[in-house]
Coordinates of C-alpha atoms in Angstrom, one line a residue:
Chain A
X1 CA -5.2 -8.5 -38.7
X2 CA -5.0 -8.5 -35.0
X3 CA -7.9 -6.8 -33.6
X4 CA -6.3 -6.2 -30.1
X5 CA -3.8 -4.4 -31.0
X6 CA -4.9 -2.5 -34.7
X7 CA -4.2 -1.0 -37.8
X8 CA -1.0 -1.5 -40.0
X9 CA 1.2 -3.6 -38.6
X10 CA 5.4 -3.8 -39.1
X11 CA 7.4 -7.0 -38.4
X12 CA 11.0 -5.7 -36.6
X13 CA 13.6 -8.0 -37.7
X14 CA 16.7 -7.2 -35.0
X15 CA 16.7 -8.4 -31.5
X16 CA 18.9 -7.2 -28.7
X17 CA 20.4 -9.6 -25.9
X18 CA 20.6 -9.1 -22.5
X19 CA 22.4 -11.4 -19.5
X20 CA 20.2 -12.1 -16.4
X21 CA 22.0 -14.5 -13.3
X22 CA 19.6 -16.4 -11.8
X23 CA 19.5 -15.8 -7.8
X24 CA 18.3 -18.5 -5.4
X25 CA 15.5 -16.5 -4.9
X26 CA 14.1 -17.3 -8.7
X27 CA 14.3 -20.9 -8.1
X28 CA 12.4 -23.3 -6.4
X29 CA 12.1 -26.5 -4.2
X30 CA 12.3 -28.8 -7.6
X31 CA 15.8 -27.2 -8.3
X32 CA 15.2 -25.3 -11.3
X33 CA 13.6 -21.8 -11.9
X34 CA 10.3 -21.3 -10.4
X35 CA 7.8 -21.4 -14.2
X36 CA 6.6 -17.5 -12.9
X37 CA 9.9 -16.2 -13.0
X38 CA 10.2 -16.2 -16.4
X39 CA 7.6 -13.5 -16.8
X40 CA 10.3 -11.5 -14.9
X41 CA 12.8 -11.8 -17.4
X42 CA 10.6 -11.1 -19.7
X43 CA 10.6 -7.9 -18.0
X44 CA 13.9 -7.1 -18.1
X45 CA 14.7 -8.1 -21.7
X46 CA 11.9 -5.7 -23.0
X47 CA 13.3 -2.8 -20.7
X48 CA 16.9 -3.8 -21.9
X49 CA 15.7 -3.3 -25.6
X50 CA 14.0 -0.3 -24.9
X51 CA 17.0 1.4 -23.7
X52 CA 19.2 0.4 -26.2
X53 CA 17.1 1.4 -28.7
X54 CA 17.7 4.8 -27.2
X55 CA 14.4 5.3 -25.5
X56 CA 13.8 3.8 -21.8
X57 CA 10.5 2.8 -20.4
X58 CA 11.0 4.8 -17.3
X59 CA 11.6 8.0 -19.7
X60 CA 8.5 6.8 -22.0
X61 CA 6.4 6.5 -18.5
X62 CA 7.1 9.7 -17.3
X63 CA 5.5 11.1 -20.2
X64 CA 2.3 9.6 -18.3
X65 CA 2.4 6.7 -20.9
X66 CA 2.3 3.3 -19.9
X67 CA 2.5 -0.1 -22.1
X68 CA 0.1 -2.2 -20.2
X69 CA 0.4 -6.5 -20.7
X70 CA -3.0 -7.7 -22.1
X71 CA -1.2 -11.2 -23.1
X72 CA 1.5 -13.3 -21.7
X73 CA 2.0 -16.6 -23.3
X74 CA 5.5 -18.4 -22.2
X75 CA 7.1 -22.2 -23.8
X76 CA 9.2 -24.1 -21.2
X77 CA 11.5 -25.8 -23.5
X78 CA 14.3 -26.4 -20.4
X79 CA 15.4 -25.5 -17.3
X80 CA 17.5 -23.5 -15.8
X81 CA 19.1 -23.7 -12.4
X82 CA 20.7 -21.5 -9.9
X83 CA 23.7 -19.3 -10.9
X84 CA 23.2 -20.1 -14.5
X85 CA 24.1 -17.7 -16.6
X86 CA 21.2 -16.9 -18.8
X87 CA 20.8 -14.7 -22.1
X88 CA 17.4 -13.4 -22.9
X89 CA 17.0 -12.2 -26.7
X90 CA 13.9 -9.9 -27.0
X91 CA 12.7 -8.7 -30.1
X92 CA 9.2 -6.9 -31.7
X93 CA 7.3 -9.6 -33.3
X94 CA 4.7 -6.9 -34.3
X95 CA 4.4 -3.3 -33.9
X96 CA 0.9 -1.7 -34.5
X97 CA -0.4 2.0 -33.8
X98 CA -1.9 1.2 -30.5
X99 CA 0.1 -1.8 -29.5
X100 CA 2.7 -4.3 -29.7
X101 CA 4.4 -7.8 -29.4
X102 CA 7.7 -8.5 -28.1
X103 CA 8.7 -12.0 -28.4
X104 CA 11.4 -13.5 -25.7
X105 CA 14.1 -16.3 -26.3
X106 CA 15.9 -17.3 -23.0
X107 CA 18.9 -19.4 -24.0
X108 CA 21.9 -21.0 -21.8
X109 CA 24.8 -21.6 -23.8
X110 CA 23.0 -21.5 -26.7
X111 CA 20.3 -24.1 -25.7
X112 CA 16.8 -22.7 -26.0
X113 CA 15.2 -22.5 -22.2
X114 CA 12.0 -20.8 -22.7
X115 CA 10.3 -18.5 -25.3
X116 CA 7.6 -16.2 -24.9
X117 CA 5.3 -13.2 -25.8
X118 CA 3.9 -10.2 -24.4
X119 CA 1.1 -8.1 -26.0
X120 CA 0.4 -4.9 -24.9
X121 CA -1.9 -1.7 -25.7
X122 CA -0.6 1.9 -25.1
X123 CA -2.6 3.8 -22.6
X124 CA -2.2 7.4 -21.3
X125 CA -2.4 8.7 -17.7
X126 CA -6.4 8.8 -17.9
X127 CA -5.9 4.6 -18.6
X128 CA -7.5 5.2 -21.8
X129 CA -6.1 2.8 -25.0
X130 CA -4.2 5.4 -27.4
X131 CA -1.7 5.4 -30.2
X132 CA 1.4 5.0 -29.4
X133 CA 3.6 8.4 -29.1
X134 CA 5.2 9.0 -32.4
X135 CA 8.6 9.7 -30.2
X136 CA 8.5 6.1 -29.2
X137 CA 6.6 4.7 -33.0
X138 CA 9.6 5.7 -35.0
X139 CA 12.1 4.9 -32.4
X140 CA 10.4 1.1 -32.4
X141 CA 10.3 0.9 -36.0
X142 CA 13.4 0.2 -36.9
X143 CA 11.6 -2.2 -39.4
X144 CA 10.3 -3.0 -42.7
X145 CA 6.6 -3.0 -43.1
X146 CA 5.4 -6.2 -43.6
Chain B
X1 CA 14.3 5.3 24.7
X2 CA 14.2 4.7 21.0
X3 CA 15.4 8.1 19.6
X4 CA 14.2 6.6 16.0
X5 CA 10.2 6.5 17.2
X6 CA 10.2 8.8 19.8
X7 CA 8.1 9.8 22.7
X8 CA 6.2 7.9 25.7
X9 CA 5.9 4.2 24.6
X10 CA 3.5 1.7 24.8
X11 CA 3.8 -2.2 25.2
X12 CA 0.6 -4.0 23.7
X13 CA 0.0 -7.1 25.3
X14 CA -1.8 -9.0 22.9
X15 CA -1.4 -10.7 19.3
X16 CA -3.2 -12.1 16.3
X17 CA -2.4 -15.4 14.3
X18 CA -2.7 -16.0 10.7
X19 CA -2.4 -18.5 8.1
X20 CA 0.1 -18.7 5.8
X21 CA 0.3 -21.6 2.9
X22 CA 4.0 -21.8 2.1
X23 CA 3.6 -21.3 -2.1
X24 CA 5.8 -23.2 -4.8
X25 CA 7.1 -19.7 -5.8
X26 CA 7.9 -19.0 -1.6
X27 CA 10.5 -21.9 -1.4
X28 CA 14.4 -22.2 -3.4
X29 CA 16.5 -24.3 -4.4
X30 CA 17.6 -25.7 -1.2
X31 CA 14.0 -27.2 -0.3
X32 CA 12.9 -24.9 2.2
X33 CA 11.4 -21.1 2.0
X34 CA 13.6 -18.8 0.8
X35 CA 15.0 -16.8 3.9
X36 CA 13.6 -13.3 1.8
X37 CA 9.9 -14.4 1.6
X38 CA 9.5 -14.1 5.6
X39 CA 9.5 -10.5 5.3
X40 CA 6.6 -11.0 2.7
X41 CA 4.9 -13.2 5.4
X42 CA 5.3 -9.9 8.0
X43 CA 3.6 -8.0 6.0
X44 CA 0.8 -10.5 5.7
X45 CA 0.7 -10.9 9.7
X46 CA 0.9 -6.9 10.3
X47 CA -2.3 -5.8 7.7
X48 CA -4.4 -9.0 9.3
X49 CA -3.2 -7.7 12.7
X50 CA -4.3 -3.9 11.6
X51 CA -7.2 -5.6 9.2
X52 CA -8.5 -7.5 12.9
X53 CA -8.5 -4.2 14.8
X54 CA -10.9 -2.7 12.5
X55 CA -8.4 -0.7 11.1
X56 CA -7.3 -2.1 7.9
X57 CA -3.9 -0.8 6.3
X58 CA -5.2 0.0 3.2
X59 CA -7.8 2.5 4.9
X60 CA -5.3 4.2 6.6
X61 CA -3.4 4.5 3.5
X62 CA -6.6 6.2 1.6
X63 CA -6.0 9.1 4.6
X64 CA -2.8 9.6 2.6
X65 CA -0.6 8.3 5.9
X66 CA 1.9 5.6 5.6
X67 CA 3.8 3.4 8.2
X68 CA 7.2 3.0 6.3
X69 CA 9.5 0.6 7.3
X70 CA 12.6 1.5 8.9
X71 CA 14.2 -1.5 9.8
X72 CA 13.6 -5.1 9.8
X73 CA 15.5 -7.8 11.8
X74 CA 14.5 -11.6 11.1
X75 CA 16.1 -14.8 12.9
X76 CA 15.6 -18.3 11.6
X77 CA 15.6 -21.1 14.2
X78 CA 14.1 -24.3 11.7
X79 CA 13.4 -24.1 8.0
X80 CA 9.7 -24.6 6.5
X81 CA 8.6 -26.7 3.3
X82 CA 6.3 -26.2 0.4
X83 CA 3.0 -26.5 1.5
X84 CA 3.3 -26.0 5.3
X85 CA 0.8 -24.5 6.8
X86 CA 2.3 -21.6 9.1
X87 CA 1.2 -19.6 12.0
X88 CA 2.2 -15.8 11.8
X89 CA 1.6 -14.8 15.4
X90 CA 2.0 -11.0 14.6
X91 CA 1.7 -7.9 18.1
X92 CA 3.1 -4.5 18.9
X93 CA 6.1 -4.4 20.6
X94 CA 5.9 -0.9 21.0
X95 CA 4.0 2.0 20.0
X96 CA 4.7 5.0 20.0
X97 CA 3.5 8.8 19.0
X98 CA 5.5 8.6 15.6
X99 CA 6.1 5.2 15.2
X100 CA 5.7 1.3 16.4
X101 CA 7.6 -1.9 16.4
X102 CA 5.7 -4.8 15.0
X103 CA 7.1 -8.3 15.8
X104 CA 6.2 -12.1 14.6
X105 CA 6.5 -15.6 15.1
X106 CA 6.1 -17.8 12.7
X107 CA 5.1 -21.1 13.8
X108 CA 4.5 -24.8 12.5
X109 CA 2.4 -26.9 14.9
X110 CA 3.7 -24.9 17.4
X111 CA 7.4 -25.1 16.4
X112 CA 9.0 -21.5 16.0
X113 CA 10.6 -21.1 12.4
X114 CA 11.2 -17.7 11.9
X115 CA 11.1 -14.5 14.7
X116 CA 10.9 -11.0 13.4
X117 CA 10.8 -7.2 14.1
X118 CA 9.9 -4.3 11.7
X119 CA 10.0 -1.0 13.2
X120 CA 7.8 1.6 11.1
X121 CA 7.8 5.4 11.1
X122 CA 4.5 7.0 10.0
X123 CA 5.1 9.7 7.0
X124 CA 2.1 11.8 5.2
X125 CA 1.0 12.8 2.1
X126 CA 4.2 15.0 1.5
X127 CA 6.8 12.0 3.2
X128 CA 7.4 13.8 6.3
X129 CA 7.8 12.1 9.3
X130 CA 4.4 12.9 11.7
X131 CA 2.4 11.7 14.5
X132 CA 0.2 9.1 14.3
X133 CA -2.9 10.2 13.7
X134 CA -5.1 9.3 16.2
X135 CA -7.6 7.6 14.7
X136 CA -5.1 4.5 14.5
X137 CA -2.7 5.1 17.5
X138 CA -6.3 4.6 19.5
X139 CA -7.2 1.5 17.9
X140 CA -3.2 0.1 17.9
X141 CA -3.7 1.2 21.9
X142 CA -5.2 -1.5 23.4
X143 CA -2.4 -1.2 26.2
X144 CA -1.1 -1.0 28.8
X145 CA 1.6 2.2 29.6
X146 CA 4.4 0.5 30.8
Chain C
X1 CA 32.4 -13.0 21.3
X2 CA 29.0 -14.1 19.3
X3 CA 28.4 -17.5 20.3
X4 CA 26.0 -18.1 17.5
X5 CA 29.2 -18.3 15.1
X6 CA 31.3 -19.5 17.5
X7 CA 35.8 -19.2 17.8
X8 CA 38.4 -16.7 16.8
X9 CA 37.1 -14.3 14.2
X10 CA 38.3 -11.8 11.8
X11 CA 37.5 -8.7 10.5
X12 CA 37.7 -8.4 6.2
X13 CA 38.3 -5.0 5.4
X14 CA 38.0 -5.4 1.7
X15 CA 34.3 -5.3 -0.1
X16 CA 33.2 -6.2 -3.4
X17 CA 30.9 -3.4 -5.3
X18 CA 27.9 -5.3 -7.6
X19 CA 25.3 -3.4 -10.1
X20 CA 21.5 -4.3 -9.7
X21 CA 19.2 -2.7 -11.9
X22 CA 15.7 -2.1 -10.3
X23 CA 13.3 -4.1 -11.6
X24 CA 9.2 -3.7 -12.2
X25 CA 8.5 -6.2 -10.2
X26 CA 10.8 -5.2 -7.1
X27 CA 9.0 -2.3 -6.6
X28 CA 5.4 -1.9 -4.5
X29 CA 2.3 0.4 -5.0
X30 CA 4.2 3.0 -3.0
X31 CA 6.4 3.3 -6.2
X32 CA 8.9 2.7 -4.2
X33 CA 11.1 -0.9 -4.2
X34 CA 9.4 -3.2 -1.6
X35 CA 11.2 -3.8 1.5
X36 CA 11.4 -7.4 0.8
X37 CA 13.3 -7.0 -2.5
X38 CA 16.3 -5.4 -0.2
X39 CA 17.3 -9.3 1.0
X40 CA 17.3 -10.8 -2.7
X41 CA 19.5 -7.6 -3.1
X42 CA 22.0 -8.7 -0.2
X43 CA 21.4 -12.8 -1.7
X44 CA 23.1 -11.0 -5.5
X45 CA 26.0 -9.3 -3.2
X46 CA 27.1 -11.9 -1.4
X47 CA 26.8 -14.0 -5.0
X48 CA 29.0 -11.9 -6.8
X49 CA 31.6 -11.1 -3.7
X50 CA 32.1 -15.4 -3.6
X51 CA 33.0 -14.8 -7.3
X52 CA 35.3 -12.4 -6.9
X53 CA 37.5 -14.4 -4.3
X54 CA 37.2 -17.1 -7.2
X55 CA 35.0 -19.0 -4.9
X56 CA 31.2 -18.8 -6.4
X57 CA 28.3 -19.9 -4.0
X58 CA 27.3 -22.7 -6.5
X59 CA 30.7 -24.3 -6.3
X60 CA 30.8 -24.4 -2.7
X61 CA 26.9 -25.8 -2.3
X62 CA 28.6 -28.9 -4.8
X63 CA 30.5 -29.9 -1.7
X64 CA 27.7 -30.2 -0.1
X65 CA 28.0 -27.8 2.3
X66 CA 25.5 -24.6 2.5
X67 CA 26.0 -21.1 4.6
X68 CA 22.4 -21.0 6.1
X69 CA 20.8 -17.4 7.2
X70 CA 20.6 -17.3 10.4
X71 CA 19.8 -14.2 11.1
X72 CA 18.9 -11.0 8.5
X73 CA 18.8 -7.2 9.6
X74 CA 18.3 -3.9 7.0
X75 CA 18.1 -0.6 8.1
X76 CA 15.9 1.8 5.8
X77 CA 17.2 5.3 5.0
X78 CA 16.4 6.0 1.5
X79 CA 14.1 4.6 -1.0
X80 CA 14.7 3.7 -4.6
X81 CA 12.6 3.2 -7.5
X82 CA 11.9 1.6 -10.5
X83 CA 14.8 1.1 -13.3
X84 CA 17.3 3.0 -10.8
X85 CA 20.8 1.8 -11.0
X86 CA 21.8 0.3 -7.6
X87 CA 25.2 -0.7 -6.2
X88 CA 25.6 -3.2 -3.7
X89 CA 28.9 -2.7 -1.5
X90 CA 29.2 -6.5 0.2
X91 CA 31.9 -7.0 2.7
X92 CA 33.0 -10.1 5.2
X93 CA 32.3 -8.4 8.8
X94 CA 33.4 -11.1 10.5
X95 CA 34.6 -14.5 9.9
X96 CA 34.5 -17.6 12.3
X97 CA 35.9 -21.4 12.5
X98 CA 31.6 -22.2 11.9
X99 CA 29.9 -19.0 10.2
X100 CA 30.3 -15.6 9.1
X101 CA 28.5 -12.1 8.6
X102 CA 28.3 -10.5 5.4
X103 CA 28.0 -6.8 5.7
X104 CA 26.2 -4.4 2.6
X105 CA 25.7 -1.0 1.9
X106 CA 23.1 -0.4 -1.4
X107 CA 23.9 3.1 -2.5
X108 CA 22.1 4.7 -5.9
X109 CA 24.6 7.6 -7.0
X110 CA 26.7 7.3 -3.9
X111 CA 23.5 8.0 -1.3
X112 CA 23.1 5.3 0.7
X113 CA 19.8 3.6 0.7
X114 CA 19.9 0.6 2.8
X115 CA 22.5 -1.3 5.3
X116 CA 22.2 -4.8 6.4
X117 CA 23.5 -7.9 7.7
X118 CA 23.2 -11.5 7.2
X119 CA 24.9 -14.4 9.8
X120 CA 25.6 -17.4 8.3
X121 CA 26.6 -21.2 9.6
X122 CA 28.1 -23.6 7.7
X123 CA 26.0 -27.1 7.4
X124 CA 27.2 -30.0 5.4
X125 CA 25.0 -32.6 3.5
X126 CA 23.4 -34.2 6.8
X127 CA 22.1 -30.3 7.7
X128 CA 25.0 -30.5 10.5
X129 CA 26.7 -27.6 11.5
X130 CA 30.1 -27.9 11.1
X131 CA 33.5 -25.6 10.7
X132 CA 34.0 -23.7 7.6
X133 CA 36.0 -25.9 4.5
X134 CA 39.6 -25.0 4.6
X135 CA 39.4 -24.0 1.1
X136 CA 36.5 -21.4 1.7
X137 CA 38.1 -20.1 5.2
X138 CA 41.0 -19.3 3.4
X139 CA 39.7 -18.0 0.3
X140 CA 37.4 -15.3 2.5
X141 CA 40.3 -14.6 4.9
X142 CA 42.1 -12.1 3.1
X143 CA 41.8 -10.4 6.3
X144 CA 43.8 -8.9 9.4
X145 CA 43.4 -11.1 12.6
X146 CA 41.5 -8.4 15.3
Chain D
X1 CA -5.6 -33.8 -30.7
X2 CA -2.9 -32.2 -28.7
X3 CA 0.0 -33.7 -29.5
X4 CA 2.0 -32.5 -26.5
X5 CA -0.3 -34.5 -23.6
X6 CA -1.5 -37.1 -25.8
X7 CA -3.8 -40.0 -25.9
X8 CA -7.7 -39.7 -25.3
X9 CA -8.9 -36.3 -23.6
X10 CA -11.7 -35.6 -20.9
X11 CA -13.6 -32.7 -20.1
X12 CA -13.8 -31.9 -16.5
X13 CA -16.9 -29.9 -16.1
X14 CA -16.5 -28.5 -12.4
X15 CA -14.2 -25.9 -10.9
X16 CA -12.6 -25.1 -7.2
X17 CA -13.2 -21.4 -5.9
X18 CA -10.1 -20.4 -3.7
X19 CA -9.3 -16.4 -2.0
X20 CA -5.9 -14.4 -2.3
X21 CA -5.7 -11.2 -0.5
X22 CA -3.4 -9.1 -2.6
X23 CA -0.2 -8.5 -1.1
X24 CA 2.0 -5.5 -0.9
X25 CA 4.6 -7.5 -2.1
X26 CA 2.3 -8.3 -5.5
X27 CA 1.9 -4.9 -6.4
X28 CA 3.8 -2.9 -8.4
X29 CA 4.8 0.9 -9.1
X30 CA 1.8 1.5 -11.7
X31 CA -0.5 0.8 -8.4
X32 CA -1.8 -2.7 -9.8
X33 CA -1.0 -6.2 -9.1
X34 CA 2.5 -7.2 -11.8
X35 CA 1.7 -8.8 -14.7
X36 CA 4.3 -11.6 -13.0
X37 CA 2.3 -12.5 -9.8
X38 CA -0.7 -14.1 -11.5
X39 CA 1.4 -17.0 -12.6
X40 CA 1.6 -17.5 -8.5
X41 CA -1.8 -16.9 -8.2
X42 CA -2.7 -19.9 -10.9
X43 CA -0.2 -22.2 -8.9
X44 CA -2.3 -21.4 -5.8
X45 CA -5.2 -22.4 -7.6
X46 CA -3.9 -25.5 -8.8
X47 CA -3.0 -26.3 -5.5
X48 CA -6.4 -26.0 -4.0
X49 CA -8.2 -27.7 -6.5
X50 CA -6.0 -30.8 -5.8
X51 CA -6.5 -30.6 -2.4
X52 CA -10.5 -30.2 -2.3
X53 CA -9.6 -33.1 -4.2
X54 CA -8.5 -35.3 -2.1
X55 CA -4.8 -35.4 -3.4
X56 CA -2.8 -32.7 -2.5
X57 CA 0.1 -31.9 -4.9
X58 CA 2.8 -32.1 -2.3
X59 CA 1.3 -36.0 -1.7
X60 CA 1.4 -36.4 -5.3
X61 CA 5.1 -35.2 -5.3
X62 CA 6.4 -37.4 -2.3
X63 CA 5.6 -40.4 -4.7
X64 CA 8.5 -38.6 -6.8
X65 CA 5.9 -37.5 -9.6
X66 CA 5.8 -34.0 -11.2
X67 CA 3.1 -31.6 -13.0
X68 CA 5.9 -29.7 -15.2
X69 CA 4.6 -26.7 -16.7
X70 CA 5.4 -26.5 -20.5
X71 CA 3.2 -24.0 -21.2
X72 CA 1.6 -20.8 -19.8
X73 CA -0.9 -18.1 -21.1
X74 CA -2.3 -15.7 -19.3
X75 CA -4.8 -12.5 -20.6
X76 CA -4.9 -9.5 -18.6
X77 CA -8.7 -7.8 -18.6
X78 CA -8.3 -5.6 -15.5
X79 CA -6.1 -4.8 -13.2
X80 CA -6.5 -5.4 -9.4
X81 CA -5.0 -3.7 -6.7
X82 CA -3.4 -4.1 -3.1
X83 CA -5.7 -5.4 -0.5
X84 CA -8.2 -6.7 -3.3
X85 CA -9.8 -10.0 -2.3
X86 CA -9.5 -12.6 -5.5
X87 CA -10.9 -15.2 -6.2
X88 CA -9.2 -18.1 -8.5
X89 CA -11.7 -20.5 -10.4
X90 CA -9.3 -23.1 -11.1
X91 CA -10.5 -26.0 -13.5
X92 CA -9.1 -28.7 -15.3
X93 CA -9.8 -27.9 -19.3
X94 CA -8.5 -31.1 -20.5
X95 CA -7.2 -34.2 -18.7
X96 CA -5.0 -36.6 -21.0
X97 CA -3.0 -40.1 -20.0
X98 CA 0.6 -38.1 -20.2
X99 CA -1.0 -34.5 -19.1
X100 CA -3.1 -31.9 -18.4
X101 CA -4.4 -28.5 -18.8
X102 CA -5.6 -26.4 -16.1
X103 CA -7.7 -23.7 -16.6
X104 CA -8.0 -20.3 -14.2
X105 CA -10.4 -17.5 -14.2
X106 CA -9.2 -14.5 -11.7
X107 CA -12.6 -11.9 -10.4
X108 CA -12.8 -9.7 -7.7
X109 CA -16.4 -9.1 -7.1
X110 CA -17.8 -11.1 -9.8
X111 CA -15.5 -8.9 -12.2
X112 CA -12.6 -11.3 -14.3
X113 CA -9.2 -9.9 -13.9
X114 CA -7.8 -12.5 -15.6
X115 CA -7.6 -15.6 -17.4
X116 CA -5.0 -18.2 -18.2
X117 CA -3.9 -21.5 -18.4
X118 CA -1.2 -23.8 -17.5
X119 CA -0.4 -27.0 -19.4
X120 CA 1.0 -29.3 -17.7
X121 CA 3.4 -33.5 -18.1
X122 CA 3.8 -36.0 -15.9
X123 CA 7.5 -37.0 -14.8
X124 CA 8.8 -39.5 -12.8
X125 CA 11.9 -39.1 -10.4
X126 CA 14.1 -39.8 -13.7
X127 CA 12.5 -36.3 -14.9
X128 CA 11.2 -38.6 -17.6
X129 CA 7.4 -38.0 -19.6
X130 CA 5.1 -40.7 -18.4
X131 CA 1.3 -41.5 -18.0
X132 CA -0.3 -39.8 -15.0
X133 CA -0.8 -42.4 -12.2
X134 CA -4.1 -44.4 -12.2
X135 CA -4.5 -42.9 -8.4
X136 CA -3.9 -39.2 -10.0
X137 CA -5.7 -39.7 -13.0
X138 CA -8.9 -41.6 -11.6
X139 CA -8.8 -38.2 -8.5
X140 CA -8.8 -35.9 -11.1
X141 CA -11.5 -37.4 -13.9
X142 CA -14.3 -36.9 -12.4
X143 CA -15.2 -36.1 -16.1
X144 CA -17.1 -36.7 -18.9
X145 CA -15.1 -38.3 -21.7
X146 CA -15.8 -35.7 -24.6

């Protein structure tokens, strides 16, 4: 069991895809996409599969509920260069009662760029660690326990 | 007059330099620092301008004020590299009762790269536009009335 | 005339319209998006008005030429924030034999949040500043003479 | 042994202090440095411990070598806020013929922040994996084999 994150966990098996363009202002002086900007995309993916799945972050925030990062881990498989088109496929790798994982997979055209992982803990507006809403548990958990 | 800051102006006579490293993530694809990170270097040379009067930014933030920006105007005469080490020569081009134009140079040995204005309103608590309080306009005053 | 630019110019009176959706990490402690995001804003409209004219940025930088910033304004009205839908309104504001302006308006629900400008010369491969490609000039012409 | 560097590892036992002043710019909407800016703040580190050094990375990159990143990890402990004065203990965790791993501790007043790592191959201009340069390799070793 994870300690960090608690209780009973549930693998999610679906994954949602979202497109990102890469600007000139992601890249850097070796030609490719700066290695930080990946945690960005990261970003983006996990907000795109939040609001498919019916349930934005910005709506789950102003409930005075945040989903803090305690871990970022990111694979650089590839690169990726200006105007590339670039698909990021985020899914929940593991979904506990006061946290979870997405995992990242950043493709272009179907080649694997980079991969990566987010942990985080739910807290509430006082910053204390708590369970994760119910309203945003079963809208996650779209899943078979595991 | 500038109807946007209003009032008697100020021209302040003097300036304060600061060191800049140009960062891995600061430059693009072309080589050289992206042409949207000098803003970021402004803001550097403005809160070491502010942190050098005795007045740092984020103090006068904790009073619940804030010098918003308003516009921003930037001219690039030569480009800059990873690594440089740049001058951010950063004064008041005028001050006024509800607001102040700060400009830059950004220099390498001496060689101007970028010029810049940002002209700031000062807003409160609730985001209304007031006067300065003047606690800071005294400090930003070391003037002359022109 | 603007001498920075140089010869006969003309004014587009078409613009291309571009979704940005605010990111985490565009916006500041102010909960507000950073001033400095608003350029990386302009960099996507000018991106995605080249690719409309069939033209993309990435093809014409494979000639070897570039259209360097020469000069960047933004004027301030509104702020946005975090996962707000933004649309970028890019248009040619004038076009000469050796550089151009790109004009944009970022509106969120049809207020307008901020205006700017970037100038632009064309430099080939040596970093010389030359006239415009016939194939660019006339793709971005589809203008009226003034 | 780590099959990704390869060959015999060292265990460099010192570490290189360096300051960031957070930036407006680094912050984000929840009041906190983004999760996405400490990857920055690890490059700066890396940076500066090359250059107390004696072999600044830019040096080491005009002799048309690279440090890729191929992986990153990063664990979030607290957050820091705008204005905050870091500092980055940047060391090198293991030191092998083809790469390396530095390692990053983040405080602000003796408190850690964060941690995180970056591994790191050597290419040549051909973007090809090779052994670190004996002139790199001997700079950075100041090591006990393990």
């Amino acid at each position: 069991m994870d300690q960090s994150t608690g209780g009973k966990s549930h693998r999610v098996l679906n994954y949602v895809e979202t497109s990102i363009r890469v600007r000139y202002a992601d890249t850097d002086t070796m030609g490719v996409v700066y290695y930080g900007t990946y945690p960005i995309y990261f970003e983006v993916g996990r907000a795109e599969y939040m609001r498919s799945k019916g349930f934005p972050y910005k709506k789950f925030e102003e409930t005075g509920f945040h989903l803090v990062v305690v871990h970022l881990e990111a694979k650089y498989y590839n690169t990726a260069a200006y105007d590339d088109l670039l698909t990021v496929r985020t899914s929940i790798a593991e979904l506990k009662s006061r946290g979870l994982i997405f995992h990242y997979e950043i493709f272009r055209d179907g080649v694997l760029i980079v991969e990566g992982k987010t942990k985080h803990i739910c807290t509430n507006s006082d910053k204390k660690t708590v369970v994760i809403p119910a309203s945003l548990f079963e809208t996650l958990k779209d899943v078979k326990p595991r």
